[in-house]
mmCIF file of C-alpha atoms and ligand atoms in Angstrom:
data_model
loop_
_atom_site.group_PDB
_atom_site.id
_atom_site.type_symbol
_atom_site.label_atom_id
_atom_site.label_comp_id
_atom_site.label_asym_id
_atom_site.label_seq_id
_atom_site.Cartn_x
_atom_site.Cartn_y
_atom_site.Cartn_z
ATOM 1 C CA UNK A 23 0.000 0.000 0.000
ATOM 2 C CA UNK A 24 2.666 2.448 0.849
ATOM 3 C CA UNK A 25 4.561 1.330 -2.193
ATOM 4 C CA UNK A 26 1.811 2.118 -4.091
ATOM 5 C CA UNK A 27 1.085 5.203 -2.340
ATOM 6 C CA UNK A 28 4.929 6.793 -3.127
ATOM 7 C CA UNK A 29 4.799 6.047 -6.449
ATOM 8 C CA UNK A 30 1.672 8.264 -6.529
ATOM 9 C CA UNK A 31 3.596 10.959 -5.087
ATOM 10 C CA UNK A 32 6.306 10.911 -7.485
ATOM 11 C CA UNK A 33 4.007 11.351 -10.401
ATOM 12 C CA UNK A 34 2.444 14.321 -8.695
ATOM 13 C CA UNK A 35 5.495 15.994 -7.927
ATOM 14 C CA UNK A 36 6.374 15.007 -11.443
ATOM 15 C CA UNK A 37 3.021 16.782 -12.655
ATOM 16 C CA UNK A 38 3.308 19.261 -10.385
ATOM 17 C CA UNK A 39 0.666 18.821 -8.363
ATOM 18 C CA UNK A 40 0.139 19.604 -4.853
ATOM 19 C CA UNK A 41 -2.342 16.462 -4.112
ATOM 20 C CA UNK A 42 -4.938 14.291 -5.460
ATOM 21 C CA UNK A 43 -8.332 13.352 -4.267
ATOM 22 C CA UNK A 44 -9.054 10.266 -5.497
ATOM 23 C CA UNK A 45 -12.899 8.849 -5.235
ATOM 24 C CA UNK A 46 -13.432 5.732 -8.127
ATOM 25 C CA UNK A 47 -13.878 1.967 -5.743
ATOM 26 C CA UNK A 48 -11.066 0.824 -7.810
ATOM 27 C CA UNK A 49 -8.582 3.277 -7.205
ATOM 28 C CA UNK A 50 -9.644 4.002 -3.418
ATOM 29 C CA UNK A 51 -9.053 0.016 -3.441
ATOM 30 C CA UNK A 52 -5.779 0.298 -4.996
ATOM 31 C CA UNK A 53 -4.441 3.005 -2.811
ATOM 32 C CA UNK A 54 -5.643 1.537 0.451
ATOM 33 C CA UNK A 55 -6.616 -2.167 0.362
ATOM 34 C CA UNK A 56 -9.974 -0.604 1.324
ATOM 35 C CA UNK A 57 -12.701 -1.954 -1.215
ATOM 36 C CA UNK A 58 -15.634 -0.394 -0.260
ATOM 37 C CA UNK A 59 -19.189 0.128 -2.309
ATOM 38 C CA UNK A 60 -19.970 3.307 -0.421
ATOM 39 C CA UNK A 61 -23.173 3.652 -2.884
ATOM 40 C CA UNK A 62 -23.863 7.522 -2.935
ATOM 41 C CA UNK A 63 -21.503 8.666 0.365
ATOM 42 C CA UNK A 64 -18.315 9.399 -0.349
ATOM 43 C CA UNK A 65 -15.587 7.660 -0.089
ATOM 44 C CA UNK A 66 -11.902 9.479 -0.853
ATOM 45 C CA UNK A 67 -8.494 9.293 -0.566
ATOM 46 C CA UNK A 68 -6.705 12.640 -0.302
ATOM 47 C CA UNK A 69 -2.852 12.399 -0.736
ATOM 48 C CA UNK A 70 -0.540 15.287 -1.064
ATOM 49 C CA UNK A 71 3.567 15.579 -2.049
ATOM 50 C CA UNK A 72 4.194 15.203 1.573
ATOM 51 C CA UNK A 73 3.098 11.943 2.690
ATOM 52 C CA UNK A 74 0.271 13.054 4.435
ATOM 53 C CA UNK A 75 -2.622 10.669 3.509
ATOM 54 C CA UNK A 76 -6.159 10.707 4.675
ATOM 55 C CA UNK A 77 -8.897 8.665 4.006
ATOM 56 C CA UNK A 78 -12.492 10.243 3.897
ATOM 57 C CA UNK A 79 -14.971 7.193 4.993
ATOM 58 C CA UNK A 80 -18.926 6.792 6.568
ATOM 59 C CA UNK A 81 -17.669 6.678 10.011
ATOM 60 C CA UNK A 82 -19.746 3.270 10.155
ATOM 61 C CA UNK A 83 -16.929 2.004 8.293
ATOM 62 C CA UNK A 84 -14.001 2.792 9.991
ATOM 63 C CA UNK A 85 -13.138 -0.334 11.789
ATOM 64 C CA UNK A 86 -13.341 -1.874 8.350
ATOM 65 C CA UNK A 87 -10.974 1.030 6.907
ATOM 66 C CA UNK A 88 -8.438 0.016 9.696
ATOM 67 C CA UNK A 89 -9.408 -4.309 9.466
ATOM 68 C CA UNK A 90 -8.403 -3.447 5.934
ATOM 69 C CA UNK A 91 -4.776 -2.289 6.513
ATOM 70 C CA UNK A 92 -5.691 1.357 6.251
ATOM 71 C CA UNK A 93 -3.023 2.857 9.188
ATOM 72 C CA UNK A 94 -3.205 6.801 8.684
ATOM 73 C CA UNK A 95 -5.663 9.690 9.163
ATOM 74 C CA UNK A 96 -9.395 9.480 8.378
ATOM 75 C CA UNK A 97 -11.521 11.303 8.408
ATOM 76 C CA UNK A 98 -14.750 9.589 9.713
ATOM 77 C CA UNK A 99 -18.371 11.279 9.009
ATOM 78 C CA UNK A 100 -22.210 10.214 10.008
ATOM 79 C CA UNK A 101 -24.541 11.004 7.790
ATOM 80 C CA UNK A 102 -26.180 14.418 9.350
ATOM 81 C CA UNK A 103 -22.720 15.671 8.648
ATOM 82 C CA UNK A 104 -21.354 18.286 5.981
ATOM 83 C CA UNK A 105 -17.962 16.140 5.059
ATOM 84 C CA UNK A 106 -16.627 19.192 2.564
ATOM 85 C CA UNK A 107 -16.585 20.943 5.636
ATOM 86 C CA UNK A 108 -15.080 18.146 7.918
ATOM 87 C CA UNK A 109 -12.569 17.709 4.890
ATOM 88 C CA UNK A 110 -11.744 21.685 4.593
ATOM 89 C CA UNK A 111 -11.167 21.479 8.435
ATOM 90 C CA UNK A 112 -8.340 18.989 7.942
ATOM 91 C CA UNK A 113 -7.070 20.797 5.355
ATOM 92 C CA UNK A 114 -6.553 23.623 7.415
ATOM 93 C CA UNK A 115 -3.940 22.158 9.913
ATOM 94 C CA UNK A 116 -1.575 22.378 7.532
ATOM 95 C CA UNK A 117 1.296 25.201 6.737
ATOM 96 C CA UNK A 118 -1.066 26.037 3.312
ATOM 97 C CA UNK A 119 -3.815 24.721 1.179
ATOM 98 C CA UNK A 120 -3.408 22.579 -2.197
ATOM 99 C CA UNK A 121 -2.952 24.852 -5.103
ATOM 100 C CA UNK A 122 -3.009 22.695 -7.635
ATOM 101 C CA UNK A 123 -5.146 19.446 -7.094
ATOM 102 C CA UNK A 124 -5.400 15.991 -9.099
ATOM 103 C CA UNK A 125 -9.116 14.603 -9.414
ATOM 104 C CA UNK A 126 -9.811 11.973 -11.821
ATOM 105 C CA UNK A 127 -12.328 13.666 -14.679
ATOM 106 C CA UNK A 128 -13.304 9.918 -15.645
ATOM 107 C CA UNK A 129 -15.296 9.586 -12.349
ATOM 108 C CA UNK A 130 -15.443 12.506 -9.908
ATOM 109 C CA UNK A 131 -19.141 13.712 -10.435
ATOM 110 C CA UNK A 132 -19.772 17.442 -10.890
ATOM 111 C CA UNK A 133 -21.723 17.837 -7.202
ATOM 112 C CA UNK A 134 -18.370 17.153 -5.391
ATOM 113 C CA UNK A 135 -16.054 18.940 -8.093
ATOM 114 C CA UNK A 136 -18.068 21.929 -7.225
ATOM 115 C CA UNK A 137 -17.976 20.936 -3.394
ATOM 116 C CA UNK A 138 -14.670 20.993 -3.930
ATOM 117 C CA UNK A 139 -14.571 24.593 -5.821
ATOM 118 C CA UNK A 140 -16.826 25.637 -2.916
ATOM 119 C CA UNK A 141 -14.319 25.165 -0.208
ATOM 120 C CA UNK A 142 -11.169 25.475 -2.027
ATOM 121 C CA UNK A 143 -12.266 28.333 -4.466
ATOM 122 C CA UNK A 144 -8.233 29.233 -5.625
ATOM 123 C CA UNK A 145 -7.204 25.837 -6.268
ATOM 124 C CA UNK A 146 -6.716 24.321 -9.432
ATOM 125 C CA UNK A 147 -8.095 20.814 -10.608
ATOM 126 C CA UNK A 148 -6.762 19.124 -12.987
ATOM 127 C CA UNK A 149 -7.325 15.524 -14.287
ATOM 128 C CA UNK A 150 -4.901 12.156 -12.799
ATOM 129 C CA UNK A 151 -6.958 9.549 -14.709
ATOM 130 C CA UNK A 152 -3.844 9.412 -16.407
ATOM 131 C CA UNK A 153 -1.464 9.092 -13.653
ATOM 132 C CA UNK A 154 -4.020 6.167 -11.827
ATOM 133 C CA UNK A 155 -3.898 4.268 -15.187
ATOM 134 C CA UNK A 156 0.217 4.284 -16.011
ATOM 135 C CA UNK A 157 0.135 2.896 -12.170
ATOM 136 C CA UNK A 158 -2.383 0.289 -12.195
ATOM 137 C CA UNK A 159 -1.286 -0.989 -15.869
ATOM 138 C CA UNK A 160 1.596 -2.974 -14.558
ATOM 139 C CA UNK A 161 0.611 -5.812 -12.024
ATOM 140 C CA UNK A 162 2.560 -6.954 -9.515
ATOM 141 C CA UNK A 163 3.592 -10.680 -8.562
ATOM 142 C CA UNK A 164 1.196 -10.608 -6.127
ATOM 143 C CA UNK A 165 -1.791 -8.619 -8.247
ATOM 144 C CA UNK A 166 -0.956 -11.268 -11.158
ATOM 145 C CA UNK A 167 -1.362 -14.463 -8.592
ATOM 146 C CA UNK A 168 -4.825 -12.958 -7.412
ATOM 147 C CA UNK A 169 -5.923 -12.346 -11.353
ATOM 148 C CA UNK A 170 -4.288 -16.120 -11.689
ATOM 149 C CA UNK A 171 -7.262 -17.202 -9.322
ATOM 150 C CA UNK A 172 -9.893 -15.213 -10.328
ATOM 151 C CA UNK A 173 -9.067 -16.663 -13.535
ATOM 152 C CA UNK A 174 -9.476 -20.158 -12.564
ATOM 153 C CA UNK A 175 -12.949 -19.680 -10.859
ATOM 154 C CA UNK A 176 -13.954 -18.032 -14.417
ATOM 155 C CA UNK A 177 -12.831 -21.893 -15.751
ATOM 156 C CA UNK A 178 -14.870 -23.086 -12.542
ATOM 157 C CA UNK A 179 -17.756 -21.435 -14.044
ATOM 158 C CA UNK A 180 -17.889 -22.147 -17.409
ATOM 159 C CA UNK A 181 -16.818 -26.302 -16.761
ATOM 160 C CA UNK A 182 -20.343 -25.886 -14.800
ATOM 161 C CA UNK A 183 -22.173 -23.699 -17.173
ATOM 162 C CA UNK A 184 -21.534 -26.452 -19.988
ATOM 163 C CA UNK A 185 -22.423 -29.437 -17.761
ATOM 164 C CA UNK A 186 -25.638 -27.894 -16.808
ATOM 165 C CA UNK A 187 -27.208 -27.773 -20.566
ATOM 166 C CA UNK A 188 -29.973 -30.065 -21.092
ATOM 167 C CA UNK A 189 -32.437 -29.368 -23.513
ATOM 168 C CA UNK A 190 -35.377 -27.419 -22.252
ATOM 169 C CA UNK A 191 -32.931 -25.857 -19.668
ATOM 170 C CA UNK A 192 -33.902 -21.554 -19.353
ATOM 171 C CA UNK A 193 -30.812 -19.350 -19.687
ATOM 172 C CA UNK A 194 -31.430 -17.964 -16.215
ATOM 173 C CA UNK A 195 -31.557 -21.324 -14.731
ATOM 174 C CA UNK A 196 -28.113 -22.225 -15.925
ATOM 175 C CA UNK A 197 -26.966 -18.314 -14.590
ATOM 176 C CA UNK A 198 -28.242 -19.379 -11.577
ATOM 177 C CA UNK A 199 -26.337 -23.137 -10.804
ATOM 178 C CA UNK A 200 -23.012 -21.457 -12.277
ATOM 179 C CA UNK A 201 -23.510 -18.505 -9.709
ATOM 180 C CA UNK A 202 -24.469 -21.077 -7.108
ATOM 181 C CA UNK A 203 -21.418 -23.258 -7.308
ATOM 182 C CA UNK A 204 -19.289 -20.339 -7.451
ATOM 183 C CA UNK A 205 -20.950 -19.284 -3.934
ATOM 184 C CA UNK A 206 -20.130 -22.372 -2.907
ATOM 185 C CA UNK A 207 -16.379 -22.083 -3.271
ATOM 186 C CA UNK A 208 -16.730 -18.511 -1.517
ATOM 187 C CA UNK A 209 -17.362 -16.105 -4.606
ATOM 188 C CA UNK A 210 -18.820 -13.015 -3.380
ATOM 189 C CA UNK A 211 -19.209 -11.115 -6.224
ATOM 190 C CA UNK A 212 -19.263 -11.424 -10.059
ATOM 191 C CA UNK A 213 -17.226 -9.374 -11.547
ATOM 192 C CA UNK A 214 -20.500 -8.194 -14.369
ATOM 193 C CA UNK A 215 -24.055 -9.709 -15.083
ATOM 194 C CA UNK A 216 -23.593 -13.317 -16.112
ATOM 195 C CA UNK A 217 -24.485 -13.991 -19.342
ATOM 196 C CA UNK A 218 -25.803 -17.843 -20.956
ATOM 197 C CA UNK A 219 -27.697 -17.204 -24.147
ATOM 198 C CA UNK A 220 -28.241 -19.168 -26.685
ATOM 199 C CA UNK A 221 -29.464 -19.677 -30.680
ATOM 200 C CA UNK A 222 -29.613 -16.444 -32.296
ATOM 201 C CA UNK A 223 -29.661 -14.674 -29.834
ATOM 202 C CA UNK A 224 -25.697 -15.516 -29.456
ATOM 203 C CA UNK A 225 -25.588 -13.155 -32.500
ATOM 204 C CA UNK A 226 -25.844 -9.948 -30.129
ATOM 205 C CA UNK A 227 -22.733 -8.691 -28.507
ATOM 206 C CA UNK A 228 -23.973 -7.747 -25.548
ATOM 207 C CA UNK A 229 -27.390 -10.111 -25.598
ATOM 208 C CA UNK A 230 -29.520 -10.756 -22.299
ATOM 209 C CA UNK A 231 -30.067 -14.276 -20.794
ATOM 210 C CA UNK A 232 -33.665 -14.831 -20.536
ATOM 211 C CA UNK A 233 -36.091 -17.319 -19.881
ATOM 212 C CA UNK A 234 -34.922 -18.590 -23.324
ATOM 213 C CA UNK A 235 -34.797 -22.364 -23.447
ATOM 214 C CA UNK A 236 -31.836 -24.359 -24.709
ATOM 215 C CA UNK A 237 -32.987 -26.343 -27.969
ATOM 216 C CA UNK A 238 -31.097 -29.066 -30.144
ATOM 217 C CA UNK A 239 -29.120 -27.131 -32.820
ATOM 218 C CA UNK A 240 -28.476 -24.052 -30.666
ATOM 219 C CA UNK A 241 -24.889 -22.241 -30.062
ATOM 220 C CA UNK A 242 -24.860 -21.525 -26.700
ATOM 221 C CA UNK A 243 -22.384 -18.617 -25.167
ATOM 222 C CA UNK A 244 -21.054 -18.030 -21.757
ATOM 223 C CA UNK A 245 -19.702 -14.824 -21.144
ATOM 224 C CA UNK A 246 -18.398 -14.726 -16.711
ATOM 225 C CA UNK A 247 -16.256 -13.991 -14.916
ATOM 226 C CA UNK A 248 -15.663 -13.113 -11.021
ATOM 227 C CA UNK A 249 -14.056 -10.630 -8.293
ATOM 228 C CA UNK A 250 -11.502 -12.791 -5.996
ATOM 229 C CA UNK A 251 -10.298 -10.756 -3.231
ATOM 230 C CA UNK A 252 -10.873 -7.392 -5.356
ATOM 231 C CA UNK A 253 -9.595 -8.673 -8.738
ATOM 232 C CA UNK A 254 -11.258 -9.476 -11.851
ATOM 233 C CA UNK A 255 -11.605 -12.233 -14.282
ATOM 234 C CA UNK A 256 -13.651 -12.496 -17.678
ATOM 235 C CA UNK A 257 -13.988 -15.987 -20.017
ATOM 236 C CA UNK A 258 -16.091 -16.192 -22.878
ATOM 237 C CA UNK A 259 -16.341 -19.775 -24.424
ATOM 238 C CA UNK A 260 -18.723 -20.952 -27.026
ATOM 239 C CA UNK A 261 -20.267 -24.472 -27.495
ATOM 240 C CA UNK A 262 -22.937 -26.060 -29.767
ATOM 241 C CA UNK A 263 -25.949 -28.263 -28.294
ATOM 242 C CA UNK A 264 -26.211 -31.390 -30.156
ATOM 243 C CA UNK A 265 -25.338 -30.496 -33.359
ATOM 244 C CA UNK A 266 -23.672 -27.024 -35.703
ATOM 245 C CA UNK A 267 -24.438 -26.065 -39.343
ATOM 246 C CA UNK A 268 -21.419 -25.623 -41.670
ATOM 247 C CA UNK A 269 -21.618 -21.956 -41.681
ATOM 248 C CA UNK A 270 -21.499 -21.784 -37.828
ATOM 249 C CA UNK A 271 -18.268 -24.658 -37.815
ATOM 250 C CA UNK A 272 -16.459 -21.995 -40.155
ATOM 251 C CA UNK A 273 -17.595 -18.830 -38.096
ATOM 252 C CA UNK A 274 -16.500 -21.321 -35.094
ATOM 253 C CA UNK A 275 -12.905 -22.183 -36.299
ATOM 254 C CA UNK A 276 -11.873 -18.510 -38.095
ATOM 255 C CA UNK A 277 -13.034 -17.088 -34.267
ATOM 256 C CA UNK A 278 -10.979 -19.374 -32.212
ATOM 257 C CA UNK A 279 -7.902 -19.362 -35.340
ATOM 258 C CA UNK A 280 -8.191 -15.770 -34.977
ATOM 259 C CA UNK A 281 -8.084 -15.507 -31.200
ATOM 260 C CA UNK A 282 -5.372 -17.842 -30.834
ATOM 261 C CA UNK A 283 -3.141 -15.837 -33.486
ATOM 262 C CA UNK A 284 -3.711 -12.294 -31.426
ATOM 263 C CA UNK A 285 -2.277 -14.293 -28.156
ATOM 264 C CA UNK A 286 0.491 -16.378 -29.885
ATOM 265 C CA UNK A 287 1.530 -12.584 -31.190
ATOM 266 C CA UNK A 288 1.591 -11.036 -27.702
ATOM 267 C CA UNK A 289 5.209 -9.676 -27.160
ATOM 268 C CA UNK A 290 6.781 -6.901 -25.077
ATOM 269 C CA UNK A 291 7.392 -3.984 -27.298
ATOM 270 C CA UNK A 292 4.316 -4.725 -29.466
ATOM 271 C CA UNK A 293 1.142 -2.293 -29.846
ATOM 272 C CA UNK A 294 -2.151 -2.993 -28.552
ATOM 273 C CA UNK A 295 -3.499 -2.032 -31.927
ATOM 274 C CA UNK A 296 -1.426 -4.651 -33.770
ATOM 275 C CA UNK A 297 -2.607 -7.470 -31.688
ATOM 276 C CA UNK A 298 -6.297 -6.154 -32.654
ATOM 277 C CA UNK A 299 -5.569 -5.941 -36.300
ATOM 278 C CA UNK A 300 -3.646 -9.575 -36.571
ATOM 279 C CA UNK A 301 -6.987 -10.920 -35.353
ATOM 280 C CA UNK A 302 -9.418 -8.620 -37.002
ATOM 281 C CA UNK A 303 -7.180 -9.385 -40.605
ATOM 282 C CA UNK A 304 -7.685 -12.927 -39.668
ATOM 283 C CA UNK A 305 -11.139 -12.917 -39.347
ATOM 284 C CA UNK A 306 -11.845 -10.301 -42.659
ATOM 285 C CA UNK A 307 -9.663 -12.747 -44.686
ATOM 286 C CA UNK A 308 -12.365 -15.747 -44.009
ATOM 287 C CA UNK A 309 -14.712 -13.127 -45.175
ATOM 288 C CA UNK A 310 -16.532 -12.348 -41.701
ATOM 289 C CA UNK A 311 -14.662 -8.525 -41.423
ATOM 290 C CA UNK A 312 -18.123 -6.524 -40.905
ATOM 291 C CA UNK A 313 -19.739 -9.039 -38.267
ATOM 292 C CA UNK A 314 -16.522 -8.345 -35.881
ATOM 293 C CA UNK A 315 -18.114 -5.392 -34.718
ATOM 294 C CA UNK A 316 -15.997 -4.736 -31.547
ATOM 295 C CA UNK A 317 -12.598 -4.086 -30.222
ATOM 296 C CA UNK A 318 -10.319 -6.548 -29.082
ATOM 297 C CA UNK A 319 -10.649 -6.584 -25.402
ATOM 298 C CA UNK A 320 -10.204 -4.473 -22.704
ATOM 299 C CA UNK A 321 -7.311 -4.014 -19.557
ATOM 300 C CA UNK A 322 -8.403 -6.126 -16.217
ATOM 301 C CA UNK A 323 -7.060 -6.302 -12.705
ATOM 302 C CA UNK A 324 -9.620 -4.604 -10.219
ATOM 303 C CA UNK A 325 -12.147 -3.149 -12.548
ATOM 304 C CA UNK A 326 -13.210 -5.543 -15.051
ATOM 305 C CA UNK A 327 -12.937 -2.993 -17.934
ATOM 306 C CA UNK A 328 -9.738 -0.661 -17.350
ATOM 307 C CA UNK A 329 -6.917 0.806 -19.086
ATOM 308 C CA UNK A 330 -6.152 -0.119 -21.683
ATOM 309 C CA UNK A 331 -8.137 -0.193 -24.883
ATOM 310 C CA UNK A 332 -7.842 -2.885 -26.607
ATOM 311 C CA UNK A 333 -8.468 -1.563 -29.726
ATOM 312 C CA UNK A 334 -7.098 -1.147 -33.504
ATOM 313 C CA UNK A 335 -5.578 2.644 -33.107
ATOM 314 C CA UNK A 336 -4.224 2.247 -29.921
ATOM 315 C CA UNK A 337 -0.304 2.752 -30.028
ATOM 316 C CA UNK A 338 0.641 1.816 -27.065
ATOM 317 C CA UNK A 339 3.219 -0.896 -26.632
ATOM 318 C CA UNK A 340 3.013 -4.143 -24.491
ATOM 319 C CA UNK A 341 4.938 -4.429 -21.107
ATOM 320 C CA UNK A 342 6.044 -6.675 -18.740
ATOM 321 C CA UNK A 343 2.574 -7.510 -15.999
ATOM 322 C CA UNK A 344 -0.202 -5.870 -18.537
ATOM 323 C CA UNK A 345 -2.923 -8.026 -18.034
ATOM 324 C CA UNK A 346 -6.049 -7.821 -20.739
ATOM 325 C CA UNK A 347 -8.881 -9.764 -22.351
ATOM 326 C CA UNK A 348 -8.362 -10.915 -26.301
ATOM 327 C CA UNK A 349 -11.862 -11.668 -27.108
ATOM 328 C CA UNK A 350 -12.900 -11.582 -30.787
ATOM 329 C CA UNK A 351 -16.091 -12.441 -32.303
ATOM 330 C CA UNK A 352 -17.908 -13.071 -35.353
ATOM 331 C CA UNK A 353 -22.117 -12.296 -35.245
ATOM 332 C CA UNK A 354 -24.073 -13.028 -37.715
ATOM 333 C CA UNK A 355 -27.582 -12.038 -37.435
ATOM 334 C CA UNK A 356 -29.214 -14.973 -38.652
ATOM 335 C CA UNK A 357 -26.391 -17.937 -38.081
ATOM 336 C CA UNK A 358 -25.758 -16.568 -34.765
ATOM 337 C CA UNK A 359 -22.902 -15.475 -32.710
ATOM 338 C CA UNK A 360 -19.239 -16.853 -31.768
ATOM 339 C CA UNK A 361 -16.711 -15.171 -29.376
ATOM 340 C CA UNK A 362 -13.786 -17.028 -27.229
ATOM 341 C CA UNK A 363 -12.806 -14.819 -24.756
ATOM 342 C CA UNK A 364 -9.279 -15.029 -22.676
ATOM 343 C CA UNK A 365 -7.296 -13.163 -19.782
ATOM 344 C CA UNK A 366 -3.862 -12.333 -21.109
ATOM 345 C CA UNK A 367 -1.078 -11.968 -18.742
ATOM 346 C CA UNK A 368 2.041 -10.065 -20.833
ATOM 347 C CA UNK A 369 5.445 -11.847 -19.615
ATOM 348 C CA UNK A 370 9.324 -11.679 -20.926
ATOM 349 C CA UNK A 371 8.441 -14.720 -23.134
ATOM 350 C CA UNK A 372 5.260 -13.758 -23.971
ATOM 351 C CA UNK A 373 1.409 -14.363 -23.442
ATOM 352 C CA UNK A 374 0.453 -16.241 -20.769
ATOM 353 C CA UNK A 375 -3.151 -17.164 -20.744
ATOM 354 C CA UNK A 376 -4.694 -17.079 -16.990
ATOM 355 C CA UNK A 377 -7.854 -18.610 -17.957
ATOM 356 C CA UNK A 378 -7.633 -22.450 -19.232
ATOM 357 C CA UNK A 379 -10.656 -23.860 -20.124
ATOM 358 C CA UNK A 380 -10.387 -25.959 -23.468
ATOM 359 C CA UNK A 381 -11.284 -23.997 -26.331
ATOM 360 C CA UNK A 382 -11.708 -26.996 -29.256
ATOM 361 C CA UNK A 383 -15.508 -27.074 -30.643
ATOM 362 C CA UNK A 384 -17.644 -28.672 -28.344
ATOM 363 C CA UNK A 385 -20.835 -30.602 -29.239
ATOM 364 C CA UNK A 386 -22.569 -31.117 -26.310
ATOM 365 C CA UNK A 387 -24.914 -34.276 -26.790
HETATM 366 MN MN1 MN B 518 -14.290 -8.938 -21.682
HETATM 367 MN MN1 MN B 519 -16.421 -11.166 -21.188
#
């Protein structure tokens, strides 16, 4: 934490600011080992050049602050209470207020910027979504062992998702016995809605389980993943029930060809953007170029989607501990929908994939 903490404070004084008050879960989480869903109360970390850190919490929750590893000031307020003022009151025990302050313009909502303006009406804001990212890109040995497990409960429940399909089975139902067993081996929390869905409906991105029952001929696609101990994971796979058509074998085998290229191509030094065009070249050379309709994947550690892009203009080149999603897909509105979705871990000899269920064609019978 305090690691993490200093390098903060280098890139301030490196930006020149005075401080930075940061509010998103994730980076409140990152910054203090505090994960907390504070709903609408605020929640904050406020860290300036001088290693004087506070942390700004419901005062319900600050025995869980401390349980958490959190060892400096807080600032603890009930509900009745005006924090800004609470906040400006702490401020004011030291030599001189922040001049020049870091918020993060991605998340801080315009209510508490101008709280902010309101009690510190000469101080400059200016935006450290920038800074948070560069710092949370890289994962440590111990960020990439918790992604490593997250990771394997995402196998976990897929392996269950697939052994659940009967025919006449809902969607929903098989959301609900993968979420189940999950509980059962102590997941708290998935990391986004779960999704089964099946026939053509597999042809939407971003389709909706239902009470849609599985029927012979269907694709059915399982899109889950889970938060271990505050980090995220993220699997698609794909299978067919009972039997596939020709056109959805080929859509099937350019996807997984495709995917399997982008990670075999991960390298240190290499852009984002040409991993997403290898596959996306791939997958317009079997003819299928318009019914890719998405980027490649996305950054993960403890937001599901983070930094970076995944996408075809991005320039910026692999490192050492980047940890993403390579996830192409191919829908077609009336054959249906394929994507094969895996966590990437970047190392010195290249990809490593965290997540490790099979990816061959399945027909499940
Ligand atoms: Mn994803
Ligand atoms: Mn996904």
């Amino acid at each position: 934490m305090e690691n993490r903490m200093n390098r903060l404070i280098e890139q301030l004084k490196k930006n020149d600011l005075d401080s930075a008050f940061i509010t998103s879960i994730a980076n409140v989480f990152y910054l203090s080992n505090f994960y907390t869903d504070p709903h609408e109360r605020l929640v904050a970390v406020y860290i300036d050049q001088t290693n004087n850190p506070v942390l700004i919490v419901p005062a319900m929750e600050m025995n869980d602050a401390k349980n958490a590893g959190w060892s400096f000031d807080m600032i603890g307020y009930h509900d009745h209470e005006n924090v800004w003022e609470l906040f400006f009151n702490h401020l004011k025990t030291f030599d001189k207020l922040p001049e020049v302050i870091g918020i993060e313009y991605d998340h801080l909502i315009v209510d508490r910027h101008q709280a902010l303006k309101n009690i510190l009406p000469h101080a400059q804001f200016k935006n450290t979504t920038n800074i948070l990212n560069d710092l949370r890109v890289i994962k440590s040995k111990q960020e990439y062992t918790l992604l490593k497990q997250a990771a394997a409960l995402a196998d976990f429940g897929v392996k269950t998702g697939i052994e659940a399909i009967r025919e006449g089975i809902s969607e929903l139902e098989i959301v609900a016995k993968i979420e189940y067993e999950l509980k059962k081996q102590g997941v708290q929390q998935m990391s986004f809605a779960t999704t089964v869905i099946s026939g053509t409906k597999t042809a939407s991105p971003h389709g909706v389980p239902s009470q849609t029952t599985i029927e012979k001929g269907d694709l059915v696609l399982f899109d889950l993943g889970v938060v271990f101990e505050g980090y995220c994971s993220d699997i698609t796979r794909t299978v067919a029930f009972h039997s596939i058509t020709d056109e959805q074998r080929k859509i099937y085998e350019t996807v997984l060809e495709a995917e399997e290229k982008a990670i075999a191509a991960v390298e240190i030094g290499r852009s984002v953007g040409e991993l997403d065009k290898i596959a996306r070249d791939h997958i317009a050379a079997a003819g299928y170029g318009e019914y890719f309709t998405h980027r490649l994947g996305h950054g993960i550690g403890i937001d599901v989607h983070e930094f970076p892009s995944m996408h075809g203009e991005n320039t910026l080149p692999l490192a050492e501990g980047m940890a993403f999603t390579i996830e192409p897909g191919i829908y077609v509105p009336e054959a249906g929908g394929v994507r094969i979705e895996d966590m990437v871990f970047v190392t010195k000899k290249g990809g490593e994939s965290l997540t490790e269920y099979p990816k061959d064609l399945q027909i499940i019978k």
